[in-house]
C-alpha cells in the first residue's frame, strides 16, 4: 500500500509498544482504534499524539522486604529431633516468604511442614496479603476441604460398603454413562467467568464430579463420641477444574510479578485484587468453592441413597483457600478458618482429621489473633513420604497396615497399600491435639472415632500410565 493509492500501511502492535503502550486486555481495542484513525487518513504522528494520553504510567516496582522485617506467629512445639528439624525448615521457608512485599502478617499451625523450595508457604501456613491474591499460596488443590454427614443409627460397615460402591478414587474422571450431574446454573457461571470459560475446565467440571483423587484424600466412616451416631467424612479438593484455574492464575500472576516485583519468587507471584483480572480470579475462586461443595454433597448423597439411610446435620469447611477480611486476603495453605462467619454457609463448627486410626475432631474456632484466625487442618508430617518409606526397613506395607490399624476396616481403592498414608507417616495426633488446646486455636466439641476408611492407595502418577513401550 502506498501514498499514491491513498491507502496506508496499518498501525502494528509493535508500533504501539514503541510508542509506550503496554500489552494487556485493552490492547486489541487500542490497536483497532489506531487503525480506524489510519483508515480515515490520519498520519502516524497524529495517531500517536491522539493515543498518548492512554499510555499507563510506569509501574512502581516493589522490593523484597528485609529478612525478619515482618514477623510471623508460631503455634507449634518441638518434642523430638524430627520435630526440631521440621520446625527449623518451616521457620526458614516462612522467613523468606514474609519478604514478599504484599505480605503483612503470617502464622504457622501445629501441623506445619515444608511444601516446596525455601520461600514457599508451608502446609499449615497462613499469609495475610493486602490487595493481593497469590495463587501459589492456595496451591493447585484449591479448596481442599472436608464434609461430614450425620447418618444416625446406620451400621458403619453398611455405610462404608455403600460409599465404596459409589465413590471414585484415583486419577481422571468418570466415564460417560457413569457421571454425576452438574448444575447447569453452575456450568453457565463457569462460562461467564474469564478464567473458567475454557473447554478444559468445563469438561473437567463434568467428568470429575463425584471423584476424590488420590494422595491424602479419603472417605472416612466413624461414630460420634458424644452421641454414638454414625457419620461419614470426605476429604478432597476441586480436582481438575481447580487445577485448571490454578494454572491460569499462576500465568496471570507471573505477568504481574515481572512488572511489579521481579525479585519476588515465582511461587509467590500475585494478582492485584483491585484489577479486572483480580476481580475475575476472586469470582472464579468462589465458583470453584461451589463446585467442590457440590462434589462433596454428591458423594454423600449417593452414599446415603445406596445405604438407604437417614441424614441428620451436614456441614463442611475448606482448608486450602483464600479468605477476605476487609482489604486483607488471608491465604490458608492447609489451615482451617476459625472465625464464625468466614463464609455465608459457615456453621461455627469445622473439622480437623488426624489420621486413619484416630478421630476426626469437630471443633469450634476461636479466631485466635496469634493464628490470624486459623486452626490446623490435620496432623501434618515431620518428614517426607520418601523418608517414611526408608524408615520402614524390612516391614512390608501389609505388615505395617495391620500393625497400625488393628481392628479398623481400611480399604485402598487401587488395591495397593499406600504406606505414606499410614499413621506413622504423620505427626503424633495427641501432640497436635495438645497444641490446639495450649495455643487456644479451637475448642474441641466432639470426636468422630474411626470405624474405617477408603483411600486411593499407591496409585502410579497419571503421566506414568501414558508411557508406552519404546518404539523402534
mmCIF file of N, CA and C in Angstrom, residues 175-298:
data_model
loop_
_atom_site.group_PDB
_atom_site.id
_atom_site.type_symbol
_atom_site.label_atom_id
_atom_site.label_comp_id
_atom_site.label_asym_id
_atom_site.label_seq_id
_atom_site.Cartn_x
_atom_site.Cartn_y
_atom_site.Cartn_z
ATOM 1 N N UNK A 175 -16.255 -42.096 33.493
ATOM 2 C CA UNK A 175 -16.556 -42.271 32.067
ATOM 3 C C UNK A 175 -17.997 -41.876 31.755
ATOM 4 N N UNK A 176 -18.240 -41.602 30.499
ATOM 5 C CA UNK A 176 -19.596 -41.272 30.039
ATOM 6 C C UNK A 176 -20.555 -42.388 30.440
ATOM 7 N N UNK A 177 -21.710 -42.048 30.944
ATOM 8 C CA UNK A 177 -22.680 -43.036 31.389
ATOM 9 C C UNK A 177 -22.592 -43.333 32.870
ATOM 10 N N UNK A 178 -21.493 -42.888 33.510
ATOM 11 C CA UNK A 178 -21.331 -43.112 34.948
ATOM 12 C C UNK A 178 -21.016 -41.803 35.660
ATOM 13 N N UNK A 179 -21.498 -40.713 35.103
ATOM 14 C CA UNK A 179 -21.180 -39.406 35.659
ATOM 15 C C UNK A 179 -22.287 -38.888 36.559
ATOM 16 N N UNK A 180 -21.891 -38.017 37.474
ATOM 17 C CA UNK A 180 -22.832 -37.343 38.344
ATOM 18 C C UNK A 180 -23.268 -36.043 37.660
ATOM 19 N N UNK A 181 -24.463 -35.620 37.952
ATOM 20 C CA UNK A 181 -24.999 -34.400 37.341
ATOM 21 C C UNK A 181 -24.350 -33.156 37.934
ATOM 22 N N UNK A 182 -24.030 -32.215 37.052
ATOM 23 C CA UNK A 182 -23.516 -30.916 37.478
ATOM 24 C C UNK A 182 -24.592 -29.869 37.190
ATOM 25 N N UNK A 183 -24.810 -28.986 38.137
ATOM 26 C CA UNK A 183 -25.812 -27.930 37.975
ATOM 27 C C UNK A 183 -25.563 -27.134 36.696
ATOM 28 N N UNK A 184 -26.612 -26.984 35.881
ATOM 29 C CA UNK A 184 -26.495 -26.192 34.665
ATOM 30 C C UNK A 184 -26.218 -24.727 34.986
ATOM 31 N N UNK A 185 -26.782 -24.237 36.088
ATOM 32 C CA UNK A 185 -26.518 -22.854 36.501
ATOM 33 C C UNK A 185 -25.040 -22.659 36.827
ATOM 34 N N UNK A 186 -24.443 -23.668 37.489
ATOM 35 C CA UNK A 186 -23.028 -23.571 37.824
ATOM 36 C C UNK A 186 -22.167 -23.598 36.563
ATOM 37 N N UNK A 187 -22.511 -24.461 35.617
ATOM 38 C CA UNK A 187 -21.768 -24.504 34.355
ATOM 39 C C UNK A 187 -21.906 -23.192 33.600
ATOM 40 N N UNK A 188 -23.098 -22.592 33.629
ATOM 41 C CA UNK A 188 -23.286 -21.292 32.978
ATOM 42 C C UNK A 188 -22.421 -20.224 33.652
ATOM 43 N N UNK A 189 -22.306 -20.304 34.979
ATOM 44 C CA UNK A 189 -21.461 -19.348 35.703
ATOM 45 C C UNK A 189 -19.992 -19.540 35.335
ATOM 46 N N UNK A 190 -19.566 -20.799 35.129
ATOM 47 C CA UNK A 190 -18.215 -21.060 34.638
ATOM 48 C C UNK A 190 -18.015 -20.357 33.288
ATOM 49 N N UNK A 191 -18.982 -20.524 32.402
ATOM 50 C CA UNK A 191 -18.862 -19.954 31.053
ATOM 51 C C UNK A 191 -18.778 -18.427 31.076
ATOM 52 N N UNK A 192 -19.342 -17.817 32.111
ATOM 53 C CA UNK A 192 -19.351 -16.360 32.192
ATOM 54 C C UNK A 192 -18.100 -15.797 32.854
ATOM 55 N N UNK A 193 -17.223 -16.674 33.341
ATOM 56 C CA UNK A 193 -16.020 -16.218 34.036
ATOM 57 C C UNK A 193 -14.805 -16.337 33.126
ATOM 58 N N UNK A 194 -13.987 -15.304 33.099
ATOM 59 C CA UNK A 194 -12.841 -15.271 32.177
ATOM 60 C C UNK A 194 -11.848 -16.388 32.429
ATOM 61 N N UNK A 195 -11.742 -16.865 33.669
ATOM 62 C CA UNK A 195 -10.780 -17.911 33.996
ATOM 63 C C UNK A 195 -11.334 -19.322 33.807
ATOM 64 N N UNK A 196 -12.649 -19.478 33.818
ATOM 65 C CA UNK A 196 -13.251 -20.819 33.824
ATOM 66 C C UNK A 196 -14.024 -21.138 32.555
ATOM 67 N N UNK A 197 -14.037 -20.226 31.598
ATOM 68 C CA UNK A 197 -14.864 -20.427 30.408
ATOM 69 C C UNK A 197 -14.175 -21.282 29.345
ATOM 70 N N UNK A 198 -12.992 -21.810 29.642
ATOM 71 C CA UNK A 198 -12.280 -22.599 28.630
ATOM 72 C C UNK A 198 -12.810 -24.033 28.577
ATOM 73 N N UNK A 199 -12.682 -24.703 27.440
ATOM 74 C CA UNK A 199 -13.245 -26.051 27.265
ATOM 75 C C UNK A 199 -12.727 -27.069 28.271
ATOM 76 N N UNK A 200 -11.449 -26.966 28.649
ATOM 77 C CA UNK A 200 -10.889 -27.956 29.572
ATOM 78 C C UNK A 200 -11.537 -27.866 30.946
ATOM 79 N N UNK A 201 -11.689 -26.673 31.471
ATOM 80 C CA UNK A 201 -12.319 -26.502 32.782
ATOM 81 C C UNK A 201 -13.762 -26.992 32.758
ATOM 82 N N UNK A 202 -14.489 -26.674 31.690
ATOM 83 C CA UNK A 202 -15.890 -27.094 31.583
ATOM 84 C C UNK A 202 -16.006 -28.605 31.458
ATOM 85 N N UNK A 203 -15.102 -29.210 30.691
ATOM 86 C CA UNK A 203 -15.143 -30.674 30.536
ATOM 87 C C UNK A 203 -14.831 -31.363 31.863
ATOM 88 N N UNK A 204 -13.795 -30.879 32.547
ATOM 89 C CA UNK A 204 -13.419 -31.500 33.814
ATOM 90 C C UNK A 204 -14.463 -31.272 34.901
ATOM 91 N N UNK A 205 -15.156 -30.149 34.832
ATOM 92 C CA UNK A 205 -16.213 -29.899 35.813
ATOM 93 C C UNK A 205 -17.281 -30.990 35.749
ATOM 94 N N UNK A 206 -17.491 -31.551 34.568
ATOM 95 C CA UNK A 206 -18.483 -32.617 34.407
ATOM 96 C C UNK A 206 -17.883 -34.002 34.658
ATOM 97 N N UNK A 207 -16.681 -34.236 34.141
ATOM 98 C CA UNK A 207 -16.058 -35.556 34.295
ATOM 99 C C UNK A 207 -15.643 -35.850 35.733
ATOM 100 N N UNK A 208 -15.224 -34.828 36.481
ATOM 101 C CA UNK A 208 -14.647 -35.044 37.808
ATOM 102 C C UNK A 208 -15.662 -34.932 38.943
ATOM 103 N N UNK A 209 -16.887 -34.557 38.636
ATOM 104 C CA UNK A 209 -17.900 -34.526 39.694
ATOM 105 C C UNK A 209 -18.094 -35.947 40.224
ATOM 106 N N UNK A 210 -18.074 -36.111 41.562
ATOM 107 C CA UNK A 210 -18.206 -37.431 42.164
ATOM 108 C C UNK A 210 -16.896 -38.183 42.264
ATOM 109 N N UNK A 211 -15.758 -37.478 42.164
ATOM 110 C CA UNK A 211 -14.447 -38.118 42.289
ATOM 111 C C UNK A 211 -13.670 -37.488 43.431
ATOM 112 N N UNK A 212 -12.682 -38.243 43.950
ATOM 113 C CA UNK A 212 -11.938 -37.759 45.113
ATOM 114 C C UNK A 212 -10.433 -37.663 44.900
ATOM 115 N N UNK A 213 -9.913 -38.166 43.785
ATOM 116 C CA UNK A 213 -8.485 -38.043 43.539
ATOM 117 C C UNK A 213 -7.668 -39.066 44.293
ATOM 118 N N UNK A 214 -6.436 -38.677 44.664
ATOM 119 C CA UNK A 214 -5.547 -39.623 45.342
ATOM 120 C C UNK A 214 -4.799 -38.909 46.460
ATOM 121 N N UNK A 215 -3.588 -39.379 46.785
ATOM 122 C CA UNK A 215 -2.818 -38.760 47.866
ATOM 123 C C UNK A 215 -3.485 -38.967 49.210
ATOM 124 N N UNK A 216 -3.630 -37.869 49.968
ATOM 125 C CA UNK A 216 -4.188 -37.988 51.321
ATOM 126 C C UNK A 216 -5.701 -37.811 51.363
ATOM 127 N N UNK A 217 -6.352 -37.797 50.215
ATOM 128 C CA UNK A 217 -7.814 -37.676 50.186
ATOM 129 C C UNK A 217 -8.449 -38.987 50.637
ATOM 130 N N UNK A 218 -9.588 -38.892 51.317
ATOM 131 C CA UNK A 218 -10.165 -40.101 51.911
ATOM 132 C C UNK A 218 -11.675 -39.998 52.041
ATOM 133 N N UNK A 219 -12.278 -41.136 52.311
ATOM 134 C CA UNK A 219 -13.672 -41.237 52.753
ATOM 135 C C UNK A 219 -13.644 -42.031 54.054
ATOM 136 N N UNK A 220 -14.118 -41.429 55.132
ATOM 137 C CA UNK A 220 -13.971 -41.946 56.494
ATOM 138 C C UNK A 220 -15.354 -42.206 57.075
ATOM 139 N N UNK A 221 -15.507 -43.313 57.761
ATOM 140 C CA UNK A 221 -16.760 -43.620 58.460
ATOM 141 C C UNK A 221 -16.430 -43.875 59.927
ATOM 142 N N UNK A 222 -17.201 -43.262 60.814
ATOM 143 C CA UNK A 222 -16.957 -43.442 62.238
ATOM 144 C C UNK A 222 -18.197 -43.132 63.048
ATOM 145 N N UNK A 223 -18.003 -43.059 64.359
ATOM 146 C CA UNK A 223 -19.120 -42.772 65.266
ATOM 147 C C UNK A 223 -18.789 -41.584 66.158
ATOM 148 N N UNK A 224 -19.779 -40.746 66.368
ATOM 149 C CA UNK A 224 -19.634 -39.610 67.269
ATOM 150 C C UNK A 224 -19.455 -40.102 68.693
ATOM 151 N N UNK A 225 -18.419 -39.613 69.357
ATOM 152 C CA UNK A 225 -18.198 -39.990 70.753
ATOM 153 C C UNK A 225 -19.269 -39.380 71.650
ATOM 154 N N UNK A 226 -19.814 -38.255 71.230
ATOM 155 C CA UNK A 226 -20.810 -37.555 72.042
ATOM 156 C C UNK A 226 -22.185 -38.208 71.940
ATOM 157 N N UNK A 227 -22.576 -38.635 70.724
ATOM 158 C CA UNK A 227 -23.941 -39.128 70.519
ATOM 159 C C UNK A 227 -24.022 -40.613 70.163
ATOM 160 N N UNK A 228 -22.909 -41.210 69.744
ATOM 161 C CA UNK A 228 -22.925 -42.603 69.298
ATOM 162 C C UNK A 228 -23.451 -42.772 67.882
ATOM 163 N N UNK A 229 -23.779 -41.696 67.195
ATOM 164 C CA UNK A 229 -24.346 -41.771 65.862
ATOM 165 C C UNK A 229 -23.242 -41.943 64.811
ATOM 166 N N UNK A 230 -23.598 -42.624 63.733
ATOM 167 C CA UNK A 230 -22.663 -42.874 62.641
ATOM 168 C C UNK A 230 -22.498 -41.610 61.799
ATOM 169 N N UNK A 231 -21.297 -41.417 61.270
ATOM 170 C CA UNK A 231 -21.032 -40.251 60.419
ATOM 171 C C UNK A 231 -20.084 -40.636 59.294
ATOM 172 N N UNK A 232 -20.220 -39.937 58.178
ATOM 173 C CA UNK A 232 -19.309 -40.084 57.046
ATOM 174 C C UNK A 232 -18.584 -38.750 56.867
ATOM 175 N N UNK A 233 -17.271 -38.826 56.610
ATOM 176 C CA UNK A 233 -16.457 -37.632 56.375
ATOM 177 C C UNK A 233 -15.686 -37.834 55.078
ATOM 178 N N UNK A 234 -15.743 -36.851 54.189
ATOM 179 C CA UNK A 234 -14.955 -36.916 52.958
ATOM 180 C C UNK A 234 -13.923 -35.796 52.950
ATOM 181 N N UNK A 235 -12.813 -36.066 52.277
ATOM 182 C CA UNK A 235 -11.713 -35.097 52.171
ATOM 183 C C UNK A 235 -11.197 -35.098 50.736
ATOM 184 N N UNK A 236 -11.361 -33.991 50.046
ATOM 185 C CA UNK A 236 -10.812 -33.832 48.702
ATOM 186 C C UNK A 236 -10.931 -32.371 48.301
ATOM 187 N N UNK A 237 -10.353 -32.022 47.161
ATOM 188 C CA UNK A 237 -10.389 -30.649 46.689
ATOM 189 C C UNK A 237 -11.196 -30.490 45.414
ATOM 190 N N UNK A 238 -10.773 -29.546 44.593
ATOM 191 C CA UNK A 238 -11.562 -29.169 43.420
ATOM 192 C C UNK A 238 -11.158 -29.918 42.166
ATOM 193 N N UNK A 239 -10.257 -30.904 42.318
ATOM 194 C CA UNK A 239 -9.916 -31.807 41.214
ATOM 195 C C UNK A 239 -9.506 -31.041 39.943
ATOM 196 N N UNK A 240 -9.898 -31.497 38.771
ATOM 197 C CA UNK A 240 -9.459 -30.906 37.516
ATOM 198 C C UNK A 240 -9.805 -29.443 37.337
ATOM 199 N N UNK A 241 -11.060 -29.027 37.623
ATOM 200 C CA UNK A 241 -11.402 -27.608 37.440
ATOM 201 C C UNK A 241 -10.508 -26.678 38.247
ATOM 202 N N UNK A 242 -10.215 -27.071 39.488
ATOM 203 C CA UNK A 242 -9.345 -26.251 40.321
ATOM 204 C C UNK A 242 -7.927 -26.197 39.793
ATOM 205 N N UNK A 243 -7.443 -27.335 39.284
ATOM 206 C CA UNK A 243 -6.081 -27.370 38.741
ATOM 207 C C UNK A 243 -5.963 -26.454 37.522
ATOM 208 N N UNK A 244 -7.015 -26.418 36.697
ATOM 209 C CA UNK A 244 -7.008 -25.530 35.524
ATOM 210 C C UNK A 244 -6.979 -24.068 35.977
ATOM 211 N N UNK A 245 -7.808 -23.728 36.961
ATOM 212 C CA UNK A 245 -7.828 -22.354 37.457
ATOM 213 C C UNK A 245 -6.473 -21.965 38.040
ATOM 214 N N UNK A 246 -5.874 -22.856 38.797
ATOM 215 C CA UNK A 246 -4.563 -22.593 39.397
ATOM 216 C C UNK A 246 -3.526 -22.277 38.320
ATOM 217 N N UNK A 247 -3.485 -23.082 37.281
ATOM 218 C CA UNK A 247 -2.500 -22.887 36.206
ATOM 219 C C UNK A 247 -2.687 -21.521 35.534
ATOM 220 N N UNK A 248 -3.928 -21.189 35.210
ATOM 221 C CA UNK A 248 -4.195 -19.904 34.565
ATOM 222 C C UNK A 248 -3.907 -18.746 35.519
ATOM 223 N N UNK A 249 -4.251 -18.927 36.786
ATOM 224 C CA UNK A 249 -3.975 -17.889 37.771
ATOM 225 C C UNK A 249 -2.491 -17.633 37.930
ATOM 226 N N UNK A 250 -1.694 -18.693 37.933
ATOM 227 C CA UNK A 250 -0.251 -18.538 38.049
ATOM 228 C C UNK A 250 0.327 -17.825 36.833
ATOM 229 N N UNK A 251 -0.239 -18.076 35.658
ATOM 230 C CA UNK A 251 0.244 -17.395 34.448
ATOM 231 C C UNK A 251 -0.010 -15.891 34.527
ATOM 232 N N UNK A 252 -1.204 -15.517 34.975
ATOM 233 C CA UNK A 252 -1.520 -14.090 35.105
ATOM 234 C C UNK A 252 -0.661 -13.464 36.207
ATOM 235 N N UNK A 253 -0.525 -14.170 37.336
ATOM 236 C CA UNK A 253 0.282 -13.650 38.441
ATOM 237 C C UNK A 253 1.740 -13.465 38.024
ATOM 238 N N UNK A 254 2.254 -14.355 37.193
ATOM 239 C CA UNK A 254 3.640 -14.240 36.731
ATOM 240 C C UNK A 254 3.822 -12.978 35.889
ATOM 241 N N UNK A 255 2.836 -12.636 35.092
ATOM 242 C CA UNK A 255 2.934 -11.407 34.307
ATOM 243 C C UNK A 255 3.018 -10.186 35.217
ATOM 244 N N UNK A 256 2.182 -10.174 36.268
ATOM 245 C CA UNK A 256 2.247 -9.070 37.218
ATOM 246 C C UNK A 256 3.560 -9.085 38.002
ATOM 247 N N UNK A 257 4.060 -10.267 38.327
ATOM 248 C CA UNK A 257 5.329 -10.354 39.077
ATOM 249 C C UNK A 257 6.464 -9.693 38.303
ATOM 250 N N UNK A 258 6.548 -10.011 37.023
ATOM 251 C CA UNK A 258 7.618 -9.442 36.192
ATOM 252 C C UNK A 258 7.523 -7.919 36.139
ATOM 253 N N UNK A 259 6.313 -7.407 36.185
ATOM 254 C CA UNK A 259 6.099 -5.964 36.083
ATOM 255 C C UNK A 259 6.231 -5.262 37.422
ATOM 256 N N UNK A 260 5.697 -5.875 38.481
ATOM 257 C CA UNK A 260 5.597 -5.204 39.777
ATOM 258 C C UNK A 260 6.705 -5.553 40.759
ATOM 259 N N UNK A 261 7.218 -6.778 40.698
ATOM 260 C CA UNK A 261 8.187 -7.214 41.698
ATOM 261 C C UNK A 261 9.037 -8.362 41.172
ATOM 262 N N UNK A 262 9.957 -8.079 40.256
ATOM 263 C CA UNK A 262 10.766 -9.152 39.661
ATOM 264 C C UNK A 262 11.576 -9.936 40.684
ATOM 265 N N UNK A 263 11.854 -9.325 41.834
ATOM 266 C CA UNK A 263 12.625 -10.029 42.857
ATOM 267 C C UNK A 263 11.839 -11.048 43.647
ATOM 268 N N UNK A 264 10.513 -10.998 43.545
ATOM 269 C CA UNK A 264 9.673 -11.965 44.264
ATOM 270 C C UNK A 264 9.799 -13.343 43.627
ATOM 271 N N UNK A 265 9.825 -14.375 44.458
ATOM 272 C CA UNK A 265 9.900 -15.746 43.946
ATOM 273 C C UNK A 265 8.677 -16.053 43.089
ATOM 274 N N UNK A 266 8.858 -16.847 42.048
ATOM 275 C CA UNK A 266 7.753 -17.144 41.128
ATOM 276 C C UNK A 266 6.568 -17.755 41.850
ATOM 277 N N UNK A 267 6.828 -18.627 42.826
ATOM 278 C CA UNK A 267 5.705 -19.276 43.507
ATOM 279 C C UNK A 267 4.904 -18.303 44.367
ATOM 280 N N UNK A 268 5.438 -17.108 44.597
ATOM 281 C CA UNK A 268 4.743 -16.118 45.418
ATOM 282 C C UNK A 268 4.198 -14.946 44.597
ATOM 283 N N UNK A 269 4.133 -15.119 43.276
ATOM 284 C CA UNK A 269 3.558 -14.085 42.416
ATOM 285 C C UNK A 269 2.102 -13.841 42.796
ATOM 286 N N UNK A 270 1.614 -12.644 42.480
ATOM 287 C CA UNK A 270 0.242 -12.320 42.866
ATOM 288 C C UNK A 270 -0.501 -11.576 41.774
ATOM 289 N N UNK A 271 -1.835 -11.609 41.899
ATOM 290 C CA UNK A 271 -2.728 -10.830 41.050
ATOM 291 C C UNK A 271 -3.285 -9.696 41.907
ATOM 292 N N UNK A 272 -3.057 -8.432 41.541
ATOM 293 C CA UNK A 272 -3.655 -7.346 42.330
ATOM 294 C C UNK A 272 -5.175 -7.498 42.385
ATOM 295 N N UNK A 273 -5.717 -7.489 43.585
ATOM 296 C CA UNK A 273 -7.144 -7.781 43.754
ATOM 297 C C UNK A 273 -8.045 -6.703 43.172
ATOM 298 N N UNK A 274 -7.528 -5.466 43.047
ATOM 299 C CA UNK A 274 -8.380 -4.386 42.564
ATOM 300 C C UNK A 274 -8.330 -4.211 41.052
ATOM 301 N N UNK A 275 -7.711 -5.158 40.339
ATOM 302 C CA UNK A 275 -7.713 -5.125 38.874
ATOM 303 C C UNK A 275 -8.875 -5.971 38.346
ATOM 304 N N UNK A 276 -9.173 -5.814 37.064
ATOM 305 C CA UNK A 276 -10.225 -6.627 36.454
ATOM 306 C C UNK A 276 -9.888 -8.110 36.578
ATOM 307 N N UNK A 277 -8.615 -8.451 36.352
ATOM 308 C CA UNK A 277 -8.216 -9.858 36.471
ATOM 309 C C UNK A 277 -8.297 -10.331 37.914
ATOM 310 N N UNK A 278 -7.986 -9.450 38.856
ATOM 311 C CA UNK A 278 -8.108 -9.819 40.269
ATOM 312 C C UNK A 278 -9.551 -10.099 40.649
ATOM 313 N N UNK A 279 -10.467 -9.259 40.172
ATOM 314 C CA UNK A 279 -11.890 -9.480 40.476
ATOM 315 C C UNK A 279 -12.399 -10.753 39.802
ATOM 316 N N UNK A 280 -11.951 -11.000 38.571
ATOM 317 C CA UNK A 280 -12.363 -12.231 37.878
ATOM 318 C C UNK A 280 -11.815 -13.466 38.593
ATOM 319 N N UNK A 281 -10.578 -13.366 39.068
ATOM 320 C CA UNK A 281 -9.983 -14.525 39.751
ATOM 321 C C UNK A 281 -10.686 -14.792 41.080
ATOM 322 N N UNK A 282 -10.986 -13.726 41.809
ATOM 323 C CA UNK A 282 -11.725 -13.894 43.070
ATOM 324 C C UNK A 282 -13.077 -14.556 42.809
ATOM 325 N N UNK A 283 -13.783 -14.098 41.760
ATOM 326 C CA UNK A 283 -15.071 -14.700 41.415
ATOM 327 C C UNK A 283 -14.896 -16.165 41.012
ATOM 328 N N UNK A 284 -13.811 -16.475 40.303
ATOM 329 C CA UNK A 284 -13.545 -17.861 39.901
ATOM 330 C C UNK A 284 -13.306 -18.744 41.125
ATOM 331 N N UNK A 285 -12.600 -18.216 42.123
ATOM 332 C CA UNK A 285 -12.386 -18.982 43.356
ATOM 333 C C UNK A 285 -13.715 -19.332 44.023
ATOM 334 N N UNK A 286 -14.641 -18.405 44.028
ATOM 335 C CA UNK A 286 -15.941 -18.669 44.664
ATOM 336 C C UNK A 286 -16.717 -19.737 43.880
ATOM 337 N N UNK A 287 -16.590 -19.743 42.550
ATOM 338 C CA UNK A 287 -17.256 -20.771 41.748
ATOM 339 C C UNK A 287 -16.618 -22.136 41.966
ATOM 340 N N UNK A 288 -15.302 -22.164 42.090
ATOM 341 C CA UNK A 288 -14.622 -23.422 42.374
ATOM 342 C C UNK A 288 -15.038 -23.940 43.753
ATOM 343 N N UNK A 289 -15.243 -23.031 44.685
ATOM 344 C CA UNK A 289 -15.730 -23.428 46.016
ATOM 345 C C UNK A 289 -17.108 -24.074 45.897
ATOM 346 N N UNK A 290 -18.001 -23.476 45.093
ATOM 347 C CA UNK A 290 -19.332 -24.053 44.904
ATOM 348 C C UNK A 290 -19.249 -25.435 44.269
ATOM 349 N N UNK A 291 -18.371 -25.567 43.266
ATOM 350 C CA UNK A 291 -18.212 -26.870 42.606
ATOM 351 C C UNK A 291 -17.719 -27.919 43.602
ATOM 352 N N UNK A 292 -16.755 -27.564 44.421
ATOM 353 C CA UNK A 292 -16.182 -28.522 45.375
ATOM 354 C C UNK A 292 -17.212 -28.938 46.423
ATOM 355 N N UNK A 293 -17.980 -27.990 46.908
ATOM 356 C CA UNK A 293 -19.038 -28.329 47.866
ATOM 357 C C UNK A 293 -20.054 -29.263 47.217
ATOM 358 N N UNK A 294 -20.408 -28.982 45.960
ATOM 359 C CA UNK A 294 -21.343 -29.852 45.243
ATOM 360 C C UNK A 294 -20.768 -31.249 45.075
ATOM 361 N N UNK A 295 -19.455 -31.341 44.884
ATOM 362 C CA UNK A 295 -18.804 -32.641 44.726
ATOM 363 C C UNK A 295 -18.914 -33.454 46.016
ATOM 364 N N UNK A 296 -18.607 -32.822 47.152
ATOM 365 C CA UNK A 296 -18.793 -33.499 48.442
ATOM 366 C C UNK A 296 -20.247 -33.941 48.607
ATOM 367 N N UNK A 297 -21.167 -33.018 48.368
ATOM 368 C CA UNK A 297 -22.588 -33.328 48.536
ATOM 369 C C UNK A 297 -23.024 -34.512 47.675
ATOM 370 N N UNK A 298 -22.506 -34.564 46.441
ATOM 371 C CA UNK A 298 -22.890 -35.651 45.529
ATOM 372 C C UNK A 298 -22.470 -36.999 46.083
#
